[in-house]
């Protein structure tokens, strides 16, 4: 690396969902941008090395490489919903080389490549409702959000139009509709589930999962082929990722420079101007250090990554970390806890389907909406993701121990219809759920390890009990004879809906960022990933991060052009 | 087409490049038959079996081949042997199982052989399919398992699963992930194109796999 050789208008730290968006918006507004990514280079199409590998050509037909996974991926390989596999192991971070501390059990699922978790995300894309932004002020948990739905609505539209979200408009105030591509189709049992649940409860809605997969050609990207192997990478460009969408758009401007293998150590703040002046980087391959300079910095390193950088950027001016005027940095970590319910739905044996749809169904929040339900012993609420499919051979084969011709035939035929509902519950923001730096225990690249001290509490426990009961009632209404509840998302971090740690707020003593995602006291430093979230809401958060990022860039560039940054 | 373990990095598609595959797919607008034809022998190579260091003795390999055919017999579709299952499972014993697992697996196969000699006066590999099934039924009956998993891969990884289940599950897994099983019993559809949400079982009684 040549030292200080190039000057940029803006530096973006991270190339995942928010970093990619920051790069696209900044370059399209005419700024010369450097993107710093700690991970390895993965190229769109070429880097998806196992996208077309058949089961019989897969290493050991897809059985896990236990020795390798236990040695290098003990955390990553335990991810729920199968997002880690032989086909995409090379996207995930090496746990052995990048340890972290768990004061209480905590899962930190991280990628280590260009594009980040935009390659592996679940692609569910929902708008927050206005009540979600008002919740903290209403019930006193957490701090008041400095923004409301109206502030973000045009940016949701802006983002949806670019990324392409397939979904069905439902006209619910608490679950706002977006700018949708045609919805994906429900299976026969999902349609029955929808009809039966909506007939019984007028406050409940079953809709198809709103997903960032294209149902039509869109912005030069191909439509979804219904393979449902998105997290291997998609050469059709049919789902939104930084590699398929935002980075190519930024590249097109001619103003983008991407530097992979660049681990950010700290952001330097000039004591005279009080502004961020440079970003200190460690080359992941050589260990060499370099500093890059720019007029504005967007920190999009992921929730915990960004918190770590803010903490590591301590200086005389910011002795407790950037923007940490009170003691909010690293605190109020939030995620989605949950519970699962599934049941066999009889009576649909003649129905089948063909292909693999990359989304499920969604039941928007119906608990404590606009106030406390009389029969609820918990605050806030939850939504459900679910679906109804026929059991496949990997499950039916494990339910029996038979052998012979009949078994062979039975396993190959479509199995029982199984409906399932998985709750995503809003965790309350609490000061004691925090992450700190352990200076005494260096981890990757000699940087301090993050130490997580996070636990679900009584409100989460009660909410999960209620979610289980309601899911059971809904599945029984849909025709199930017997419902089984299973613990899912019981461990903090497992949902990978990591939020908080550098929350937005009005008061610099209570928050790290203002209503424009500016770090308090460092006006040209913006943080727009999940760390900015002051509460968790019930829907999957990525779409909100994207909208926050686009909005913050718009503000930043206007301020820059007005000479105020 | 030559098959080899794909390493991290570019390439790894053997004789047909990704670009060729994509071009064919995009040009035809449907699933083109550009996928490799892995023979059982190639599957063994792909599984990285070291021929110089076989985990199974010749006798144990013969028991495995016979037992696999009892578990997944040839019907209107190929059986375990035609699908290359014994070679694949043998390769797993050689390089995927841990030494203690491989030893237990070999011991289990040897036990099947002894049971066959005891009951029918001949080795398992020399038994008729009916005799093999009788021995397998007896083994199953004497193999309690208290665990419960939701997926076959989980049970394969469960150290508490008895030999009968290990053998049966590995054979089933190997078969339904083989080229023959994936294409002739299941329906391997690498690029379905569309999702047909509601089809009649009379016209489409299949599971699509990828």
mmCIF file of C-alpha atoms in Angstrom, chain A residues 132-273:
data_model
loop_
_atom_site.group_PDB
_atom_site.id
_atom_site.type_symbol
_atom_site.label_atom_id
_atom_site.label_comp_id
_atom_site.label_asym_id
_atom_site.label_seq_id
_atom_site.Cartn_x
_atom_site.Cartn_y
_atom_site.Cartn_z
ATOM 1 C CA UNK A 132 -42.365 0.849 15.508
ATOM 2 C CA UNK A 133 -40.639 4.244 15.546
ATOM 3 C CA UNK A 134 -42.966 5.518 18.289
ATOM 4 C CA UNK A 135 -42.677 2.465 20.552
ATOM 5 C CA UNK A 136 -39.747 3.643 22.676
ATOM 6 C CA UNK A 137 -41.369 6.998 23.420
ATOM 7 C CA UNK A 138 -44.697 5.308 24.187
ATOM 8 C CA UNK A 139 -43.662 2.679 26.678
ATOM 9 C CA UNK A 140 -40.396 4.146 27.947
ATOM 10 C CA UNK A 141 -38.137 1.265 26.971
ATOM 11 C CA UNK A 142 -35.123 2.592 25.126
ATOM 12 C CA UNK A 143 -34.739 6.169 23.938
ATOM 13 C CA UNK A 144 -37.042 8.030 21.586
ATOM 14 C CA UNK A 145 -36.216 7.489 17.927
ATOM 15 C CA UNK A 146 -35.205 10.802 16.358
ATOM 16 C CA UNK A 147 -37.074 9.849 13.182
ATOM 17 C CA UNK A 148 -40.528 8.598 12.235
ATOM 18 C CA UNK A 149 -41.906 6.544 9.363
ATOM 19 C CA UNK A 150 -42.551 9.673 7.284
ATOM 20 C CA UNK A 151 -38.816 10.450 7.349
ATOM 21 C CA UNK A 152 -37.985 7.068 5.887
ATOM 22 C CA UNK A 153 -40.958 6.346 3.586
ATOM 23 C CA UNK A 154 -39.521 7.980 0.432
ATOM 24 C CA UNK A 155 -36.216 6.224 1.040
ATOM 25 C CA UNK A 156 -37.913 2.853 1.413
ATOM 26 C CA UNK A 157 -39.432 3.505 -2.011
ATOM 27 C CA UNK A 158 -36.077 4.567 -3.420
ATOM 28 C CA UNK A 159 -34.448 1.375 -2.150
ATOM 29 C CA UNK A 160 -37.276 -0.969 -3.199
ATOM 30 C CA UNK A 161 -37.279 0.426 -6.737
ATOM 31 C CA UNK A 162 -33.601 -0.374 -7.085
ATOM 32 C CA UNK A 163 -33.291 -3.729 -5.331
ATOM 33 C CA UNK A 164 -36.583 -5.243 -6.498
ATOM 34 C CA UNK A 165 -38.866 -6.664 -3.804
ATOM 35 C CA UNK A 166 -41.455 -9.270 -4.655
ATOM 36 C CA UNK A 167 -44.557 -9.046 -2.483
ATOM 37 C CA UNK A 168 -48.283 -8.518 -2.075
ATOM 38 C CA UNK A 169 -49.807 -5.213 -0.933
ATOM 39 C CA UNK A 170 -52.103 -5.744 2.071
ATOM 40 C CA UNK A 171 -53.153 -2.226 3.082
ATOM 41 C CA UNK A 172 -52.166 -2.514 6.755
ATOM 42 C CA UNK A 173 -51.174 0.663 8.584
ATOM 43 C CA UNK A 174 -48.841 -1.161 10.954
ATOM 44 C CA UNK A 175 -47.194 -3.116 8.146
ATOM 45 C CA UNK A 176 -46.778 -0.615 5.306
ATOM 46 C CA UNK A 177 -46.918 -1.724 1.690
ATOM 47 C CA UNK A 178 -43.978 -1.014 -0.553
ATOM 48 C CA UNK A 179 -43.155 -0.739 -4.205
ATOM 49 C CA UNK A 180 -43.517 -4.417 -5.179
ATOM 50 C CA UNK A 181 -42.705 -6.713 -8.051
ATOM 51 C CA UNK A 182 -45.335 -9.450 -8.563
ATOM 52 C CA UNK A 183 -45.703 -11.707 -5.505
ATOM 53 C CA UNK A 184 -44.557 -15.301 -5.405
ATOM 54 C CA UNK A 185 -47.270 -17.949 -5.274
ATOM 55 C CA UNK A 186 -48.531 -19.777 -2.218
ATOM 56 C CA UNK A 187 -48.812 -23.555 -2.074
ATOM 57 C CA UNK A 188 -52.236 -25.177 -1.691
ATOM 58 C CA UNK A 189 -51.825 -25.555 2.073
ATOM 59 C CA UNK A 190 -50.555 -22.002 2.512
ATOM 60 C CA UNK A 191 -53.653 -20.743 0.724
ATOM 61 C CA UNK A 192 -55.831 -22.829 3.039
ATOM 62 C CA UNK A 193 -53.888 -21.603 6.059
ATOM 63 C CA UNK A 194 -54.423 -18.020 4.935
ATOM 64 C CA UNK A 195 -58.148 -18.498 4.339
ATOM 65 C CA UNK A 196 -58.743 -20.299 7.651
ATOM 66 C CA UNK A 197 -56.683 -17.948 9.808
ATOM 67 C CA UNK A 198 -58.111 -14.773 8.254
ATOM 68 C CA UNK A 199 -61.641 -16.160 8.619
ATOM 69 C CA UNK A 200 -61.143 -16.768 12.332
ATOM 70 C CA UNK A 201 -59.239 -13.613 13.336
ATOM 71 C CA UNK A 202 -59.937 -10.281 11.707
ATOM 72 C CA UNK A 203 -56.720 -8.796 13.133
ATOM 73 C CA UNK A 204 -54.469 -11.379 11.479
ATOM 74 C CA UNK A 205 -53.167 -11.517 7.964
ATOM 75 C CA UNK A 206 -51.196 -14.176 6.143
ATOM 76 C CA UNK A 207 -49.207 -12.805 3.220
ATOM 77 C CA UNK A 208 -46.472 -14.142 0.994
ATOM 78 C CA UNK A 209 -42.956 -13.327 2.227
ATOM 79 C CA UNK A 210 -41.738 -10.038 0.779
ATOM 80 C CA UNK A 211 -38.382 -10.956 -0.596
ATOM 81 C CA UNK A 212 -35.546 -9.263 -2.495
ATOM 82 C CA UNK A 213 -35.717 -11.838 -5.292
ATOM 83 C CA UNK A 214 -36.880 -10.686 -8.696
ATOM 84 C CA UNK A 215 -40.083 -12.077 -10.161
ATOM 85 C CA UNK A 216 -39.489 -10.152 -13.372
ATOM 86 C CA UNK A 217 -36.373 -8.892 -15.071
ATOM 87 C CA UNK A 218 -35.387 -5.753 -13.209
ATOM 88 C CA UNK A 219 -32.678 -3.129 -13.749
ATOM 89 C CA UNK A 220 -30.752 -5.475 -16.033
ATOM 90 C CA UNK A 221 -30.865 -8.407 -13.611
ATOM 91 C CA UNK A 222 -32.497 -11.711 -14.454
ATOM 92 C CA UNK A 223 -35.625 -13.125 -12.823
ATOM 93 C CA UNK A 224 -35.437 -15.669 -10.012
ATOM 94 C CA UNK A 225 -35.048 -19.245 -11.297
ATOM 95 C CA UNK A 226 -36.633 -20.764 -8.156
ATOM 96 C CA UNK A 227 -33.583 -22.782 -7.236
ATOM 97 C CA UNK A 228 -33.549 -21.492 -3.639
ATOM 98 C CA UNK A 229 -29.789 -21.790 -3.303
ATOM 99 C CA UNK A 230 -29.384 -18.019 -2.970
ATOM 100 C CA UNK A 231 -26.690 -18.203 -0.320
ATOM 101 C CA UNK A 232 -24.336 -19.899 -2.754
ATOM 102 C CA UNK A 233 -24.492 -16.707 -4.843
ATOM 103 C CA UNK A 234 -26.658 -16.205 -7.941
ATOM 104 C CA UNK A 235 -25.187 -15.750 -11.410
ATOM 105 C CA UNK A 236 -28.578 -14.622 -12.689
ATOM 106 C CA UNK A 237 -28.312 -11.633 -10.340
ATOM 107 C CA UNK A 238 -31.821 -12.521 -9.271
ATOM 108 C CA UNK A 239 -31.497 -11.547 -5.626
ATOM 109 C CA UNK A 240 -30.171 -8.346 -4.179
ATOM 110 C CA UNK A 241 -26.573 -8.395 -3.036
ATOM 111 C CA UNK A 242 -23.782 -5.874 -3.152
ATOM 112 C CA UNK A 243 -22.111 -7.984 -5.831
ATOM 113 C CA UNK A 244 -25.185 -8.251 -8.077
ATOM 114 C CA UNK A 245 -26.522 -4.740 -7.604
ATOM 115 C CA UNK A 246 -24.996 -1.841 -5.672
ATOM 116 C CA UNK A 247 -21.280 -2.302 -6.358
ATOM 117 C CA UNK A 248 -21.803 -2.690 -10.135
ATOM 118 C CA UNK A 249 -23.930 0.485 -10.062
ATOM 119 C CA UNK A 250 -21.153 2.307 -8.219
ATOM 120 C CA UNK A 251 -18.546 0.841 -10.566
ATOM 121 C CA UNK A 252 -20.471 2.216 -13.543
ATOM 122 C CA UNK A 253 -19.836 5.793 -12.392
ATOM 123 C CA UNK A 254 -16.067 5.390 -12.751
ATOM 124 C CA UNK A 255 -15.675 6.889 -9.283
ATOM 125 C CA UNK A 256 -15.342 3.682 -7.250
ATOM 126 C CA UNK A 257 -12.203 2.160 -5.777
ATOM 127 C CA UNK A 258 -12.568 -1.066 -3.806
ATOM 128 C CA UNK A 259 -9.865 -2.338 -1.498
ATOM 129 C CA UNK A 260 -10.387 -5.825 -0.072
ATOM 130 C CA UNK A 261 -8.253 -7.455 2.656
ATOM 131 C CA UNK A 262 -8.296 -4.087 4.424
ATOM 132 C CA UNK A 263 -9.052 -4.342 8.128
ATOM 133 C CA UNK A 264 -10.010 -0.983 9.608
ATOM 134 C CA UNK A 265 -8.308 -0.342 12.906
ATOM 135 C CA UNK A 266 -9.539 3.151 13.680
ATOM 136 C CA UNK A 267 -10.961 6.387 12.365
ATOM 137 C CA UNK A 268 -8.761 9.395 13.066
ATOM 138 C CA UNK A 269 -10.391 12.635 14.184
ATOM 139 C CA UNK A 270 -8.550 15.937 13.739
ATOM 140 C CA UNK A 271 -8.515 17.655 17.158
ATOM 141 C CA UNK A 272 -8.633 21.097 15.473
ATOM 142 C CA UNK A 273 -11.563 20.588 13.113
#
